[in-house]
Coordinates of C-alpha atoms in Angstrom, one line a residue:
Chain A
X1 CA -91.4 88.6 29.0
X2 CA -90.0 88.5 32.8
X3 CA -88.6 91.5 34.1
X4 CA -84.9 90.8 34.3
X5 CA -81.7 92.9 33.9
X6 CA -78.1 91.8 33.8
X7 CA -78.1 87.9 34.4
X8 CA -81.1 88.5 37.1
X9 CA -84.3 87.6 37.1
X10 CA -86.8 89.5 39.5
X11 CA -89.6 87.0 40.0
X12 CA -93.5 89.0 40.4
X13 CA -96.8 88.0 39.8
X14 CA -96.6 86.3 36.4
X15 CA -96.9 82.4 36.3
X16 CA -94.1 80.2 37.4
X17 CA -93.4 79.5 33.5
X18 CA -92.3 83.0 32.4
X19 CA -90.0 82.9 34.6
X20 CA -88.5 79.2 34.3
X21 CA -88.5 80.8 30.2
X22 CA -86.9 84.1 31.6
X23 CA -83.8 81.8 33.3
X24 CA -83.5 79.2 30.3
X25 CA -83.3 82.2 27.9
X26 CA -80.5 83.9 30.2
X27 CA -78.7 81.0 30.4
X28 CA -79.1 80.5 26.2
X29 CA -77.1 83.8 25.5
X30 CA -73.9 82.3 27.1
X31 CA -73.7 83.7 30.8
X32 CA -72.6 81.4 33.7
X33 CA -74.5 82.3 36.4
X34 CA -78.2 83.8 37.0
X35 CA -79.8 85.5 39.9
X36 CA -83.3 84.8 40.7
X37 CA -84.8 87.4 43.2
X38 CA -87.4 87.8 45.0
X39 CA -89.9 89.6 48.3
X40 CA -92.5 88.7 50.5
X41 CA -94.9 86.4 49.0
X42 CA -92.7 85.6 45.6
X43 CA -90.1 83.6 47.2
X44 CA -92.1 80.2 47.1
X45 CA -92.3 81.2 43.8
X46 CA -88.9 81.9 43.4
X47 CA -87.9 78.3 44.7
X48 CA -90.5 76.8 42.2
X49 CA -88.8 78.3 39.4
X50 CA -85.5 77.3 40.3
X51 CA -86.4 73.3 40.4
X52 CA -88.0 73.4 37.4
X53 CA -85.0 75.3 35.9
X54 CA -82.8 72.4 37.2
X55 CA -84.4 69.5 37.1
X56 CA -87.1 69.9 33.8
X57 CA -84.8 72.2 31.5
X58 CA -81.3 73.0 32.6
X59 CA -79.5 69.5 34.5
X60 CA -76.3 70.9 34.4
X61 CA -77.1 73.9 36.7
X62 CA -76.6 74.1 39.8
X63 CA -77.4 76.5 43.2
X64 CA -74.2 77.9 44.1
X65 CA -75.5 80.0 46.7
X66 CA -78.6 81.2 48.5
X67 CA -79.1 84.5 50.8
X68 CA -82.2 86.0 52.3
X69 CA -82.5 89.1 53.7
X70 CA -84.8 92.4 54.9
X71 CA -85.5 94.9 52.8
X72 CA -87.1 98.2 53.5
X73 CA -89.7 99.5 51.4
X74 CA -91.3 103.0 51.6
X75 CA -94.4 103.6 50.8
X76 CA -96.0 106.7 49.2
X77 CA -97.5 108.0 52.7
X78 CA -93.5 107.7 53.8
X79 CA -94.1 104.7 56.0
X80 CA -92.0 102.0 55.7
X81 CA -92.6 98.6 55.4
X82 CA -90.0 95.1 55.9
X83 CA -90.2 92.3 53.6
X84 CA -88.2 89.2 53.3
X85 CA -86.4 89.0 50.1
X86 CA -84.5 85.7 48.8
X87 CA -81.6 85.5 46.1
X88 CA -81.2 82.5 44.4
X89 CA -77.8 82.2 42.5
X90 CA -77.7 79.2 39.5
X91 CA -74.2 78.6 37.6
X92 CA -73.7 75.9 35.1
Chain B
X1 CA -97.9 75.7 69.9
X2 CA -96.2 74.9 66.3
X3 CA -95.4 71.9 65.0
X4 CA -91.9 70.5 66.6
X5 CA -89.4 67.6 66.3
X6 CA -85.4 67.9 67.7
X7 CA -84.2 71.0 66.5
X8 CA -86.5 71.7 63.8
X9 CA -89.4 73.8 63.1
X10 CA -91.9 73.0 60.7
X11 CA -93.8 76.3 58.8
X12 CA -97.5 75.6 58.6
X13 CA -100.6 78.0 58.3
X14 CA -100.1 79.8 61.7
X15 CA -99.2 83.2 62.0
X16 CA -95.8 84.0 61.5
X17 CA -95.2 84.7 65.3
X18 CA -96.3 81.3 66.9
X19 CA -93.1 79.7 64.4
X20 CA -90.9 82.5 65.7
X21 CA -91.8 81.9 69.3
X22 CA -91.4 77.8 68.4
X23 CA -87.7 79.0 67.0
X24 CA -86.8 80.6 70.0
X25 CA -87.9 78.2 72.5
X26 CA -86.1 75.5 70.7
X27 CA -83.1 77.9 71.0
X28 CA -83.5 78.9 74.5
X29 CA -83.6 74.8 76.1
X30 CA -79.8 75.3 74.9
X31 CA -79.5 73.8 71.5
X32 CA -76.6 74.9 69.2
X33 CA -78.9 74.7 65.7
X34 CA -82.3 74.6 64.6
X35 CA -83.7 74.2 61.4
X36 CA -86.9 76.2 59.8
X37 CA -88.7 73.8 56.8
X38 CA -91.3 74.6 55.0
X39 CA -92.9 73.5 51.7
X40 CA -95.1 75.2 49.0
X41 CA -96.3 78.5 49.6
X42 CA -95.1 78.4 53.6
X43 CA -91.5 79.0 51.9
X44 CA -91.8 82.4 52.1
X45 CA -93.1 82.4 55.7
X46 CA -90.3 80.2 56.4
X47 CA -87.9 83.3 55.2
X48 CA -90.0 85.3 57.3
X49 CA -89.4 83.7 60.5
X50 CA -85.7 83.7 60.5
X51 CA -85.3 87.1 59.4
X52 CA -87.1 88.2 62.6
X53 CA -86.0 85.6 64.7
X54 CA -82.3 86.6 64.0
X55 CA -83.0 90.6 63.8
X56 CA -85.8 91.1 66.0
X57 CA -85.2 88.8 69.1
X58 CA -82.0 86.1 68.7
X59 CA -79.0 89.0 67.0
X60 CA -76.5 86.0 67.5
X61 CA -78.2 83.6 65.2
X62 CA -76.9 83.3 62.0
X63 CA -78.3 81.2 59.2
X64 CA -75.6 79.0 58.8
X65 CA -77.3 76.7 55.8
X66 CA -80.3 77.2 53.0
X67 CA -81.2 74.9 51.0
X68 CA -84.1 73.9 48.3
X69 CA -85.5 70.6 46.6
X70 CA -88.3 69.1 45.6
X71 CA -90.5 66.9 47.4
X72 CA -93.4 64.6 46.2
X73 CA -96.3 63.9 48.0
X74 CA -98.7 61.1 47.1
X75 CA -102.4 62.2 47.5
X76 CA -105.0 59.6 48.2
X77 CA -105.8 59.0 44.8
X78 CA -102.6 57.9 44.6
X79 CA -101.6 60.5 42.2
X80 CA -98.4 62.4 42.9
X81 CA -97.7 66.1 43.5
X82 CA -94.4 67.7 43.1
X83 CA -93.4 70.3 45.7
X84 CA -90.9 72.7 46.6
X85 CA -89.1 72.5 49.6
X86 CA -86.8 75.1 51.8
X87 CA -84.6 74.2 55.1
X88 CA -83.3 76.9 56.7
X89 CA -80.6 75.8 59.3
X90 CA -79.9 78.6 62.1
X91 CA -77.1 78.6 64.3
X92 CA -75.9 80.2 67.4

């Protein structure tokens, strides 16, 4: 399965479809809202799995809001790297 | 120079900084708005343009409106592909 904690999906490197799954299922224990995240080269992805969501599985959902952001990540040798992040927020 | 219409930017395969530089150009003939797009897997270039455009070299840009859909694009077979699009609208 997709990572995903508390009504959050973090989207990685898996195909488009575990994820679309990983959102669907979410949604199919009763909760009103999920958040799909993602960084850097995921976000397309991200976007990709929220259509899908909302216009192959789930009609009734909609995007309620949308953020991007910077995040700092430090690597092992202590540098520190940006990356764009995105967070998608779906409610039905 | 990148791509260009009124107030918007379009995110191709250029380096990040040539769509920045576009961005900031727009902004700096004295318009109030201008939107990023991007489809596919430019979406997450797209992110990464505004963030440093509003961060690194505009601090009084704000993104005032995201938002996703899907586009289709005929290919010359005449088959269809379905795409994800982002428009990032920034204003100042």
């Amino acid at each position: 399965m997709a990572d995903s904690a508390e009504n959050q999906v973090f989207i990685g490197k898996k195909g488009v479809m575990s994820y679309v799954l990983a959102v669907v299922t979410q949604f199919n224990t009763g909760v009103k809202e999920v958040t799909v995240k993602a960084r850097g080269k995921a976000i397309s992805r991200a976007v990709d799995v929220t259509e899908i969501v909302r216009h192959r599985f789930l009609a009734d959902t909609k995007v309620k809001d949308i953020s991007i952001s910077t995040e700092e990540l430090s690597s092992d040798g202590g540098e520190s790297n940006r990356v764009s992040a995105i967070e998608i927020t779906l409610s039905r």
